[in-house]
CSV table of C-alpha atoms in Angstrom, one decimal:
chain,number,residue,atom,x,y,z
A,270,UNK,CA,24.3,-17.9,-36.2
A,271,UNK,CA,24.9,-19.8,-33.1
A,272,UNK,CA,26.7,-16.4,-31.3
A,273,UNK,CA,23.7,-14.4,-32.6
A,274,UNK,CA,21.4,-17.1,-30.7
A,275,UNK,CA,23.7,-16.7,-27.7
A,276,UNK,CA,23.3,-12.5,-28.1
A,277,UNK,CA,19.7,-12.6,-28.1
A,278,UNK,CA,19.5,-15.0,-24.9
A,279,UNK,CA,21.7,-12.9,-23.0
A,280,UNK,CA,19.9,-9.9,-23.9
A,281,UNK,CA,16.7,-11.7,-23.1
A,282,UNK,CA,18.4,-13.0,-19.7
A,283,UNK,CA,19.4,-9.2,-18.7
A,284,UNK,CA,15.6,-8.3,-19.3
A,285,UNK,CA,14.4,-11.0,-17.4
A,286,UNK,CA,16.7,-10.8,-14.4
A,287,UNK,CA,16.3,-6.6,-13.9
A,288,UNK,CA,12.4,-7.2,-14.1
A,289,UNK,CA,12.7,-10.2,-11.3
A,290,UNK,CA,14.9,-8.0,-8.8
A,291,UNK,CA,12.8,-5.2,-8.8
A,292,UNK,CA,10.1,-7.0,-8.0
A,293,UNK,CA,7.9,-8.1,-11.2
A,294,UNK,CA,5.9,-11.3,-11.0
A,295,UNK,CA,7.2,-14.4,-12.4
A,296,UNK,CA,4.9,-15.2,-14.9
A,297,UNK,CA,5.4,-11.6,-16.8
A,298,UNK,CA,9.4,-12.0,-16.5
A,299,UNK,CA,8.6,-15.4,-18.0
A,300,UNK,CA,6.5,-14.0,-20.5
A,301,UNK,CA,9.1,-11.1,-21.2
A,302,UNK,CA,11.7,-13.3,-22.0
A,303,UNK,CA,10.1,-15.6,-24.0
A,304,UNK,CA,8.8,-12.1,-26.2
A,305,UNK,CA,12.3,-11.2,-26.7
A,306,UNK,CA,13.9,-14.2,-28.1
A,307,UNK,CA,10.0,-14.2,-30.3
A,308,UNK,CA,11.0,-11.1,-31.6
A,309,UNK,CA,14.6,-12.0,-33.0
A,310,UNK,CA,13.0,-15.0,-34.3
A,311,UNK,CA,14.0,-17.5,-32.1
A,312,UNK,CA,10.8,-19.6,-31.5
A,313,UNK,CA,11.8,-22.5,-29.7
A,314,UNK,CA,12.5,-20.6,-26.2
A,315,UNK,CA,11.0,-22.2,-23.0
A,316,UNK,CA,11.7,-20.3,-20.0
A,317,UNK,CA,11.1,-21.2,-16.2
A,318,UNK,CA,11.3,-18.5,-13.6
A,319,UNK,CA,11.3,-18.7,-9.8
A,320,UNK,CA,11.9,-15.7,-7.4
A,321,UNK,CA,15.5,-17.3,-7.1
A,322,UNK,CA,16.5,-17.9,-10.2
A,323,UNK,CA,15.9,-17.9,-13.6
A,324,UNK,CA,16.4,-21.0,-16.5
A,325,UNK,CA,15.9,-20.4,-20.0
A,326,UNK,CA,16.4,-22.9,-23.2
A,327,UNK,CA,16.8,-22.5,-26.7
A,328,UNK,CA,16.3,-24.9,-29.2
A,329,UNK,CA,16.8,-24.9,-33.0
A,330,UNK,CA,13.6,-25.6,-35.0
A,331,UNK,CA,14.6,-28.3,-36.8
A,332,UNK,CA,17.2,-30.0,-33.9
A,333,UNK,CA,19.9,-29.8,-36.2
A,334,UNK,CA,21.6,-27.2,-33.5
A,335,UNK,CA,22.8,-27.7,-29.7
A,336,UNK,CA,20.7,-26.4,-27.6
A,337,UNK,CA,21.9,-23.3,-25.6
A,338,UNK,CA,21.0,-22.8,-22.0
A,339,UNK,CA,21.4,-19.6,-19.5
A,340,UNK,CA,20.9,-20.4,-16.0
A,341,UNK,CA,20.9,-17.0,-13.3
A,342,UNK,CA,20.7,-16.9,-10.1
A,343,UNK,CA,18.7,-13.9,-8.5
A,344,UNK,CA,20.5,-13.5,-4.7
A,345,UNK,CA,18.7,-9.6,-4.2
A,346,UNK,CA,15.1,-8.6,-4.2
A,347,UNK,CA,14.1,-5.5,-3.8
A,348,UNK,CA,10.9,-3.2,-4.9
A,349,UNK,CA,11.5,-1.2,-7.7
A,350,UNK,CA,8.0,-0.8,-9.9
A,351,UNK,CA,9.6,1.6,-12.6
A,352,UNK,CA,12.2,-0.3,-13.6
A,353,UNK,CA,9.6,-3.3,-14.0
A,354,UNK,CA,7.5,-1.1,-15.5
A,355,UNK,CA,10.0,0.3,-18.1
A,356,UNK,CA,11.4,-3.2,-19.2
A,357,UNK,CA,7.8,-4.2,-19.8
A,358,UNK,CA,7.5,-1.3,-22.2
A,359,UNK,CA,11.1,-2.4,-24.0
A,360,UNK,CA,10.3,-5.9,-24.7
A,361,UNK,CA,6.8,-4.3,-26.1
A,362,UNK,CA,8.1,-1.9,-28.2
A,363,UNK,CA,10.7,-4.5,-29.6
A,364,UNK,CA,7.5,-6.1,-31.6
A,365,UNK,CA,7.1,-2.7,-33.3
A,366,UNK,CA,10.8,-1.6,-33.8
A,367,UNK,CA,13.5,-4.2,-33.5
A,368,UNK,CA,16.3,-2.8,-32.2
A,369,UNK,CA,20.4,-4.3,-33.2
A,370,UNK,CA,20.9,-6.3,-30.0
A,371,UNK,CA,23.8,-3.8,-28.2
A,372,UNK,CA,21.2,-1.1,-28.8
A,373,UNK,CA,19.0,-3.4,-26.8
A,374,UNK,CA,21.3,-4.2,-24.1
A,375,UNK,CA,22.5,-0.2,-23.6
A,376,UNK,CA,18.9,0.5,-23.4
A,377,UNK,CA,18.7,-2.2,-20.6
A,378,UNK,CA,21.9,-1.0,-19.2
A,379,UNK,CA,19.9,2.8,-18.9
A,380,UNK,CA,17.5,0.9,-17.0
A,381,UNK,CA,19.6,-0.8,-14.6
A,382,UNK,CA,21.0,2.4,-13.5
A,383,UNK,CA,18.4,4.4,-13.7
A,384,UNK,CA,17.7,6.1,-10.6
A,385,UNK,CA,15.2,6.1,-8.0
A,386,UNK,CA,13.3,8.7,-6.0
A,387,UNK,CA,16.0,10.6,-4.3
A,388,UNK,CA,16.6,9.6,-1.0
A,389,UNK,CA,15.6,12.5,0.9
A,390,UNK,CA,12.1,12.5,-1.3
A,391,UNK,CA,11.4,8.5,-0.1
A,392,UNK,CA,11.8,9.4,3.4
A,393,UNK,CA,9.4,12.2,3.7
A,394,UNK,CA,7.1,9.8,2.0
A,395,UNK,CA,7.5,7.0,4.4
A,396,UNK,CA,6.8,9.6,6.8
A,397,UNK,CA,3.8,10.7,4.7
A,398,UNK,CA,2.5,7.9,3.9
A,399,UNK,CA,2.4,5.9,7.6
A,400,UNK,CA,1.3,9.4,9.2
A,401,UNK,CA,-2.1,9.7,7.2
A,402,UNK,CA,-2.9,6.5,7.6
A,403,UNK,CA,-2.2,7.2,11.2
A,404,UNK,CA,-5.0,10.0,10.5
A,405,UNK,CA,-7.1,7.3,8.7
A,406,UNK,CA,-7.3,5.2,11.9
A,407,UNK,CA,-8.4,8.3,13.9
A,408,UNK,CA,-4.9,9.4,14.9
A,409,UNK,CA,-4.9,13.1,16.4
A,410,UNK,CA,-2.3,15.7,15.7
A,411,UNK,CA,0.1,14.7,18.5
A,412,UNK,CA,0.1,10.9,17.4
A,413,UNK,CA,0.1,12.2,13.5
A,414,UNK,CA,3.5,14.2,14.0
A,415,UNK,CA,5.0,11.2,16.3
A,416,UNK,CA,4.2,8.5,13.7
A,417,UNK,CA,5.6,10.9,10.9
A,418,UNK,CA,8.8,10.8,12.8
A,419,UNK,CA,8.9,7.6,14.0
A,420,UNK,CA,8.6,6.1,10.5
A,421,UNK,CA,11.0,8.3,8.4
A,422,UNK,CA,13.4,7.7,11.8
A,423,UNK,CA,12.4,3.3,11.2
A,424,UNK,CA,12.8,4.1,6.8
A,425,UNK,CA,16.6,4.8,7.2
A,426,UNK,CA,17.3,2.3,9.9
A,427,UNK,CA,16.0,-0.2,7.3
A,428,UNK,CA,17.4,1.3,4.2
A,429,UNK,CA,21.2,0.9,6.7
A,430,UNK,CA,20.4,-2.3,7.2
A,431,UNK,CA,19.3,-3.3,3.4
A,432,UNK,CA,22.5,-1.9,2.2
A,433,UNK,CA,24.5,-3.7,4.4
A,434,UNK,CA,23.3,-6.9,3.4
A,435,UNK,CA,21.1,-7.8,6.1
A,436,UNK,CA,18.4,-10.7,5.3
A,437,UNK,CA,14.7,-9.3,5.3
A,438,UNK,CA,14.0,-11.3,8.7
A,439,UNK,CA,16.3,-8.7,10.5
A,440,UNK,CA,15.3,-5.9,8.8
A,441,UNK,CA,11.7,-5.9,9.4
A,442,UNK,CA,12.2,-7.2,12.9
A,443,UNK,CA,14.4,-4.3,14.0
A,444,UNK,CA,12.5,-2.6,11.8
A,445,UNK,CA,9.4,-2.9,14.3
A,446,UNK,CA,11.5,-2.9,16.9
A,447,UNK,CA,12.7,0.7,16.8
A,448,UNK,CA,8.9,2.1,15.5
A,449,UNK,CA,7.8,0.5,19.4
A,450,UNK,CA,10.8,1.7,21.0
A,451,UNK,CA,10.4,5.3,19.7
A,452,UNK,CA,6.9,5.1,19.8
A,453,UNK,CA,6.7,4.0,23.5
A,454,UNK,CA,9.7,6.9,24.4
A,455,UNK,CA,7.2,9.9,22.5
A,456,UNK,CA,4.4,8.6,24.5
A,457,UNK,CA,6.8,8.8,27.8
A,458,UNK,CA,7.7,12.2,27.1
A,459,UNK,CA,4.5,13.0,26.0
A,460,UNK,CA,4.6,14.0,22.2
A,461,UNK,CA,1.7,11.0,21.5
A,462,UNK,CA,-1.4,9.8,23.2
A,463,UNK,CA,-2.4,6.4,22.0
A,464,UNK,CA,0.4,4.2,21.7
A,465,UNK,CA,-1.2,1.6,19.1
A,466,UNK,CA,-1.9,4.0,17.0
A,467,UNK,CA,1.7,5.3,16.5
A,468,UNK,CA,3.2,2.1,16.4
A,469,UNK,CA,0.6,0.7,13.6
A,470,UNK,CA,1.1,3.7,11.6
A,471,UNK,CA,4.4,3.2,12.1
A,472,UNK,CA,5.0,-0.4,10.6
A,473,UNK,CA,2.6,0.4,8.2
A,474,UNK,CA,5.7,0.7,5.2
A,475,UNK,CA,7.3,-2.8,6.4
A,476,UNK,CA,4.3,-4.7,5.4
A,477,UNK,CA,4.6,-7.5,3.0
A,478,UNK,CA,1.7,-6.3,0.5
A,479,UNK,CA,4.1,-6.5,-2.5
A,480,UNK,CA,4.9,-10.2,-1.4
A,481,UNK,CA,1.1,-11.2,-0.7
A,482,UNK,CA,-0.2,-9.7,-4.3
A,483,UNK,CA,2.9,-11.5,-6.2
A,484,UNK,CA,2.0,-14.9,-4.5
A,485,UNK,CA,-1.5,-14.4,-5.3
A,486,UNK,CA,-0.7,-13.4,-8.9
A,487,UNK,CA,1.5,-16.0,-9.6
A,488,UNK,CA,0.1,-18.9,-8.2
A,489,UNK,CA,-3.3,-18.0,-10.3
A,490,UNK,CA,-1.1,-18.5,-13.1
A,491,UNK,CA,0.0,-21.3,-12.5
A,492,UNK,CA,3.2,-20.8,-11.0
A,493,UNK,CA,2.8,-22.6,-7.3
A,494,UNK,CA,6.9,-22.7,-6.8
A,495,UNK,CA,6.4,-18.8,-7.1
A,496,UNK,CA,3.0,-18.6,-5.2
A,497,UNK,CA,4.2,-20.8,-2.3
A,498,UNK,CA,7.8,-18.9,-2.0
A,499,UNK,CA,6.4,-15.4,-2.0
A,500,UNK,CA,3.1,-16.9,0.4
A,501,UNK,CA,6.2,-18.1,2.7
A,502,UNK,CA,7.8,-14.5,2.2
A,503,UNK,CA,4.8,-12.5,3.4
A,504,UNK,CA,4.2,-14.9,6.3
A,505,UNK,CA,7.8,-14.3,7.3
A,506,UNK,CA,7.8,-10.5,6.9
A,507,UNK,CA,4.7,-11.1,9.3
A,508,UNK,CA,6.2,-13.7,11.6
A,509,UNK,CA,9.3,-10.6,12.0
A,510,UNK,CA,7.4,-7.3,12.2
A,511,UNK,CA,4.7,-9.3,14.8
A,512,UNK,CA,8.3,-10.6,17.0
A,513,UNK,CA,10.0,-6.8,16.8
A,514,UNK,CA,7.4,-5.5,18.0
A,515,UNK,CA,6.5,-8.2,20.3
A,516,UNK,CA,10.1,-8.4,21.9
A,517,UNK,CA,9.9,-4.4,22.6
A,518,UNK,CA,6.4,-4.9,24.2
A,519,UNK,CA,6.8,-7.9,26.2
A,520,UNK,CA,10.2,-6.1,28.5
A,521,UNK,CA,8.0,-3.0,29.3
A,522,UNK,CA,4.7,-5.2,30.3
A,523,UNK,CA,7.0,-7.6,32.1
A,524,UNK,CA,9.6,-4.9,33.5
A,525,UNK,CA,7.7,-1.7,34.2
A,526,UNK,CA,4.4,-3.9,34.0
A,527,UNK,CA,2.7,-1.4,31.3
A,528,UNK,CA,2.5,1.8,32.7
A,529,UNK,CA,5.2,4.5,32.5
B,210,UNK,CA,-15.8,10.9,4.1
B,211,UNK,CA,-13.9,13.6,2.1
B,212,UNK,CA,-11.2,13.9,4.6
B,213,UNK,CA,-11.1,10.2,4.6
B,214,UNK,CA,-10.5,10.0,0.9
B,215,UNK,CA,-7.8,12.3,1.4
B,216,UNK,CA,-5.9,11.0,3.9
B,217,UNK,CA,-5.9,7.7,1.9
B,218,UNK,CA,-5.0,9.8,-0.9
B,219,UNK,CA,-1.5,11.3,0.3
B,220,UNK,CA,-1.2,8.0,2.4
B,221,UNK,CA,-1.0,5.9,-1.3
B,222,UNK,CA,1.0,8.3,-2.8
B,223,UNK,CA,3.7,8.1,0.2
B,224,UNK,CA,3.5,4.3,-0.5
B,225,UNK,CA,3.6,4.3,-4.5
B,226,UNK,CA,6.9,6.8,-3.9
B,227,UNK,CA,8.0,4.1,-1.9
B,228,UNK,CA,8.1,1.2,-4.1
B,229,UNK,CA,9.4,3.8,-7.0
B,230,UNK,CA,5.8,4.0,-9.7
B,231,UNK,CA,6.6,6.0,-12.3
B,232,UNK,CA,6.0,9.2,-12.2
B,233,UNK,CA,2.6,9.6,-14.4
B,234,UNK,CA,1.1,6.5,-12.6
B,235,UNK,CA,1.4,8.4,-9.0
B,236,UNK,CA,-1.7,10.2,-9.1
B,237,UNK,CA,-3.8,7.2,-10.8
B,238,UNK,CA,-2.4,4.6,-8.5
B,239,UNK,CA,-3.1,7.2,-5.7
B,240,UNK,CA,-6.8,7.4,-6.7
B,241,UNK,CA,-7.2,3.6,-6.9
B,242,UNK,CA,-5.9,3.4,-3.2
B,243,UNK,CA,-8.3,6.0,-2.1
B,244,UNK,CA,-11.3,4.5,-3.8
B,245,UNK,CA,-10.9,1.1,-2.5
B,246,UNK,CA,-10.2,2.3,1.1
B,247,UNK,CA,-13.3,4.9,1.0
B,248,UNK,CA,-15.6,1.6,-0.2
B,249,UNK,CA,-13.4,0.0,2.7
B,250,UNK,CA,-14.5,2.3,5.3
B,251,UNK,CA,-18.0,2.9,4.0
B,252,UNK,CA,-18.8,-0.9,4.0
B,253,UNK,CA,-16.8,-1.1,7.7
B,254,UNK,CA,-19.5,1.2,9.1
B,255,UNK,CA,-22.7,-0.3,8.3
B,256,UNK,CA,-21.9,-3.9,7.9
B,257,UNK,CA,-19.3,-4.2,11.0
B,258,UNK,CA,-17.7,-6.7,9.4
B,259,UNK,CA,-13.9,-6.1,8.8
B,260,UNK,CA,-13.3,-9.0,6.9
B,261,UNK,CA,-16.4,-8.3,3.9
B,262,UNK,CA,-15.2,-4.7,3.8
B,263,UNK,CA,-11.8,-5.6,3.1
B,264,UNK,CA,-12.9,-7.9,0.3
B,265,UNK,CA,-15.0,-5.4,-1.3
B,266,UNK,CA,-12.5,-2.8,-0.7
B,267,UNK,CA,-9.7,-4.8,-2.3
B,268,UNK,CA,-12.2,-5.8,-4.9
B,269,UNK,CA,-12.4,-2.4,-6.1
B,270,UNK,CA,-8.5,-1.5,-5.9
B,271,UNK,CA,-7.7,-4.7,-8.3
B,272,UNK,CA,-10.9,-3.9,-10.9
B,273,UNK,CA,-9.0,-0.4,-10.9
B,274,UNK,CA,-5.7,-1.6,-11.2
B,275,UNK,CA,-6.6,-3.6,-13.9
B,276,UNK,CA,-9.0,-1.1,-15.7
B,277,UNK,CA,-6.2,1.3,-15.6
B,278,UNK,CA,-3.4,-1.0,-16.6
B,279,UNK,CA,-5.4,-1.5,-20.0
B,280,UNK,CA,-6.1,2.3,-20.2
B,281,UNK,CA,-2.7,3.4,-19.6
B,282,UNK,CA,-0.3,0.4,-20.7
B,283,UNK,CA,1.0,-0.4,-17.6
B,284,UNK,CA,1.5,-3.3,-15.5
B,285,UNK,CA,-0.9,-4.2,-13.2
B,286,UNK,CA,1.4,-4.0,-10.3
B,287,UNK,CA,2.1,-0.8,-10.6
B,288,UNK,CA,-1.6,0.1,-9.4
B,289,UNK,CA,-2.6,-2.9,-7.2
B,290,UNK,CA,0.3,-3.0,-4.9
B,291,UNK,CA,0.1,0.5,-3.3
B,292,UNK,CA,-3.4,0.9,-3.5
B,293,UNK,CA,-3.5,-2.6,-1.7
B,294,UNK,CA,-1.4,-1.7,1.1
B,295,UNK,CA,-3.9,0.6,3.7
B,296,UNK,CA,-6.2,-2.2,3.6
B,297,UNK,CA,-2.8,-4.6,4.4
B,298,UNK,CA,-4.8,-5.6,8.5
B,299,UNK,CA,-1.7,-4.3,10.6
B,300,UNK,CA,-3.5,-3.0,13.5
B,301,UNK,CA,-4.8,-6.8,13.2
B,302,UNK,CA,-0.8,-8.2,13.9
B,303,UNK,CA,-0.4,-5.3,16.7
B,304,UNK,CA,-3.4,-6.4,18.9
B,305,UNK,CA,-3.0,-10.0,18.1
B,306,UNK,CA,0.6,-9.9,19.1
B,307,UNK,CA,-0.2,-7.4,22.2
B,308,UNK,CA,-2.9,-9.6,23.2
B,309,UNK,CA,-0.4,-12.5,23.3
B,310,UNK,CA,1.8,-11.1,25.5
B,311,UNK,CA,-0.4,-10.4,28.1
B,312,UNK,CA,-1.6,-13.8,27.8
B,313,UNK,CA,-4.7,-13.3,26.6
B,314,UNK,CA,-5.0,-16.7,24.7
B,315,UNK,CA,-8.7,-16.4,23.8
B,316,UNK,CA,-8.5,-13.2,22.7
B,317,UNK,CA,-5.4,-13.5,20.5
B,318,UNK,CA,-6.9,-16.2,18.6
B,319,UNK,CA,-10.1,-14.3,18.4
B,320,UNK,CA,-8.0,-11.3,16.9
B,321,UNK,CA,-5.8,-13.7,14.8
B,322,UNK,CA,-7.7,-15.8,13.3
B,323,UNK,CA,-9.8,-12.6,11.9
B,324,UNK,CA,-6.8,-11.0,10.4
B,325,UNK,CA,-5.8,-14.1,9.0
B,326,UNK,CA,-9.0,-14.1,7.3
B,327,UNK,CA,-8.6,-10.4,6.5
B,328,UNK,CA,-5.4,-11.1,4.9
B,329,UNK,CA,-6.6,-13.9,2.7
B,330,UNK,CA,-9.7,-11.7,1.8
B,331,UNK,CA,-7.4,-9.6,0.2
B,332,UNK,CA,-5.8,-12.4,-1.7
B,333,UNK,CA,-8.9,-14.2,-2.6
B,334,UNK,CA,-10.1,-10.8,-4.4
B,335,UNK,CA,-7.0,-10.3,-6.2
B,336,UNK,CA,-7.2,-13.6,-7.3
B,337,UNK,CA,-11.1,-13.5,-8.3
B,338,UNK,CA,-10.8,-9.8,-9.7
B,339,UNK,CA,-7.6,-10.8,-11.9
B,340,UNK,CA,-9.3,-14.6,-13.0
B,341,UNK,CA,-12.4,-12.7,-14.2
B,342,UNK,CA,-10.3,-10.5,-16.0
B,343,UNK,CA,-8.1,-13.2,-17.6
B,344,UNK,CA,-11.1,-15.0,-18.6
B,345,UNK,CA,-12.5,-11.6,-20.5
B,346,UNK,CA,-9.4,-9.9,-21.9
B,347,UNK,CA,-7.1,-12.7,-23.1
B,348,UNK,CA,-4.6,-10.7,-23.6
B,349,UNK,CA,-1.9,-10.2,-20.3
B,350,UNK,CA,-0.8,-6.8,-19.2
């Protein structure tokens, strides 16, 4: 009985830590977990979940057992809606059909690796996406096909950088920093017109919008570790993206004084 | 205003590719960004005001998000966060950030302090839409 209790938190551990890396709010991989161990009738569960880490107890009913507790760290974040969306489903459908608990953990082992959007597929839509809001803000069709490049051009840079382990400060802040470089070179050499334009479209996928809803989200229920942490997140995404491009601006006002 | 609800149309489905939606929710999570930016931009031109457009504008993405989520068993997440992002005031960081540089201290906290408020008028209608919504559907999605 006790390896069985240990089986089911693991299981319940692996759901909750694939939800919190690719992005899910706290209280739902909170919730998740404590739906898992519910559904292999283990009732005494309490779990506490920050975007760092992830502590869950069991307890026996009638205190008779040890408790059992799991602690994981979470070091890497990184935005991933369908797998969140897909364990979700899992730990729903476990109420209806309860699965033999290695079924359960291949199942969350198809998750893990399932893929995302091939690679070639993201960066046309990083491309797409920051070149019509380009158009949104008024952009003509010289700014639109500068900001298109520019961004697919600042999506790999960042993707390098992600995979080599660089923290999100320097990814966002070189990030920026190559959309105003490039942006400030097609202007020179005349593929764009207005500047701004290009280089707001062009930051437009390093925003933090995933880290302001979370800390909204979470810290409505309840969860002000989670809130404050991801509030702190967006604010340094900010702080980075606003310094990039700051950095980039401030040598060509102060070296060629703003004009080309 | 139809080539404005297209642009924000291909714009949010660029974005939901990005943070990896599954694939039925691309077209729905698509529609909720181009809906909340159209009431965005609508709002924008008659009240002036960037900060009471935003909120209505985010207003309607989360009332979506969460409308859909119910419809369509999905999280809410999946809807709200690209649909959220062309309202996300960059152009707000730029000029703030520009108008620092060239020492423009007035104007930079002019310019700042409003997208700070833009900013948290997005957060206070997530936070208002998804309370309301709380309060009527107990159940969490």
């Amino acid at each position: 009985m006790k390896a069985d209790r240990r089986r089911v938190l693991a299981l319940a551990v692996c759901a909750g830590e694939i939800m919190l890396k690719n992005g899910a709010e706290t209280y739902r991989v909170e919730d998740t977990i404590v739906r898992i161990c519910k559904a292999y009738g283990i009732s005494n569960v309490e779990s506490f979940v920050t975007p760092t880490g992830i502590f869950v107890t069991v307890d026996y009913e009638n205190g008779s057992d040890e408790p059992i507790t799991f602690i994981k760290r979470i070091k890497t974040r990184t935005i991933d809606l369908n797998k969140v969306s897909k364990v979700n489903t899992f730990s729903r459908s476990l109420m209806d059909t309860r699965y033999s608990i290695e079924n359960g953990l291949r199942i969350l082992k198809d998750i893990e690796s399932y893929p995302t959007y091939p690679k070639y597929i993201r960066v046309f839509c990083a491309g797409l996406a920051s070149s019509f809001f380009g158009a949104l803000l008024g952009a003509g069709i010289l700014d639109f096909l500068s900001s298109f490049t520019i961004s697919m051009i600042v999506f790999l840079a960042v993707n390098y950088l992600e995979r080599h382990q660089a923290n999100f400060f320097i990814q966002n802040a070189l990030g920026s920093a190559i959309a105003s470089l490039l942006a400030l070179l097609f202007v020179y050499l005349g593929f764009g017109i207005n500047l701004d334009k290009i280089i707001i479209s062009s930051i437009m996928i390093l925003l933090p919008g995933v880290a302001i809803t979370n800390a909204v989200r979470d810290s409505i229920s309840g969860d002000l570790i989670s809130g404050t942490a991801r509030g702190v997140e967006a604010l340094i995404t900010a702080i980075s993206i606003a310094s990039g491009v700051g950095i980039i601006m401030n040598l060509w006002i102060h070296s060629l004084g703003g004009r080309f | 205003m139809l080539t404005q609800f297209i642009y924000a149309y291909i714009s949010t489905v660029g974005f939901s590719l990005l943070f990896n939606i599954p694939k039925s929710a691309i077209l729905k999570s698509a529609m909720v960004g181009a809906l909340g930016w159209l009431i965005y931009s609508e709002v924008h031109q008659f009240s002036q005001s960037a900060i009471l457009s935003t909120f209505l504008g985010a207003c309607v993405v989360s009332v979506l998000s969460e409308i859909f989520a119910r419809k369509f068993k999905e999280a809410v997440t999946v809807f709200v966060i690209p649909g959220i992002l062309p309202l996300v005031p960059g152009s707000g960081m730029y000029n703030t950030m520009l108008a620092l540089i060239q020492q423009n201290f007035s104007t930079a906290a002019l310019i700042g302090s409003e997208t700070i408020f833009i900013a948290g008028s997005i957060a206070v209608a997530i936070l208002l839409v998804s309370s309301f919504t709380r309060l009527i559907f107990l159940k969490k999605i």
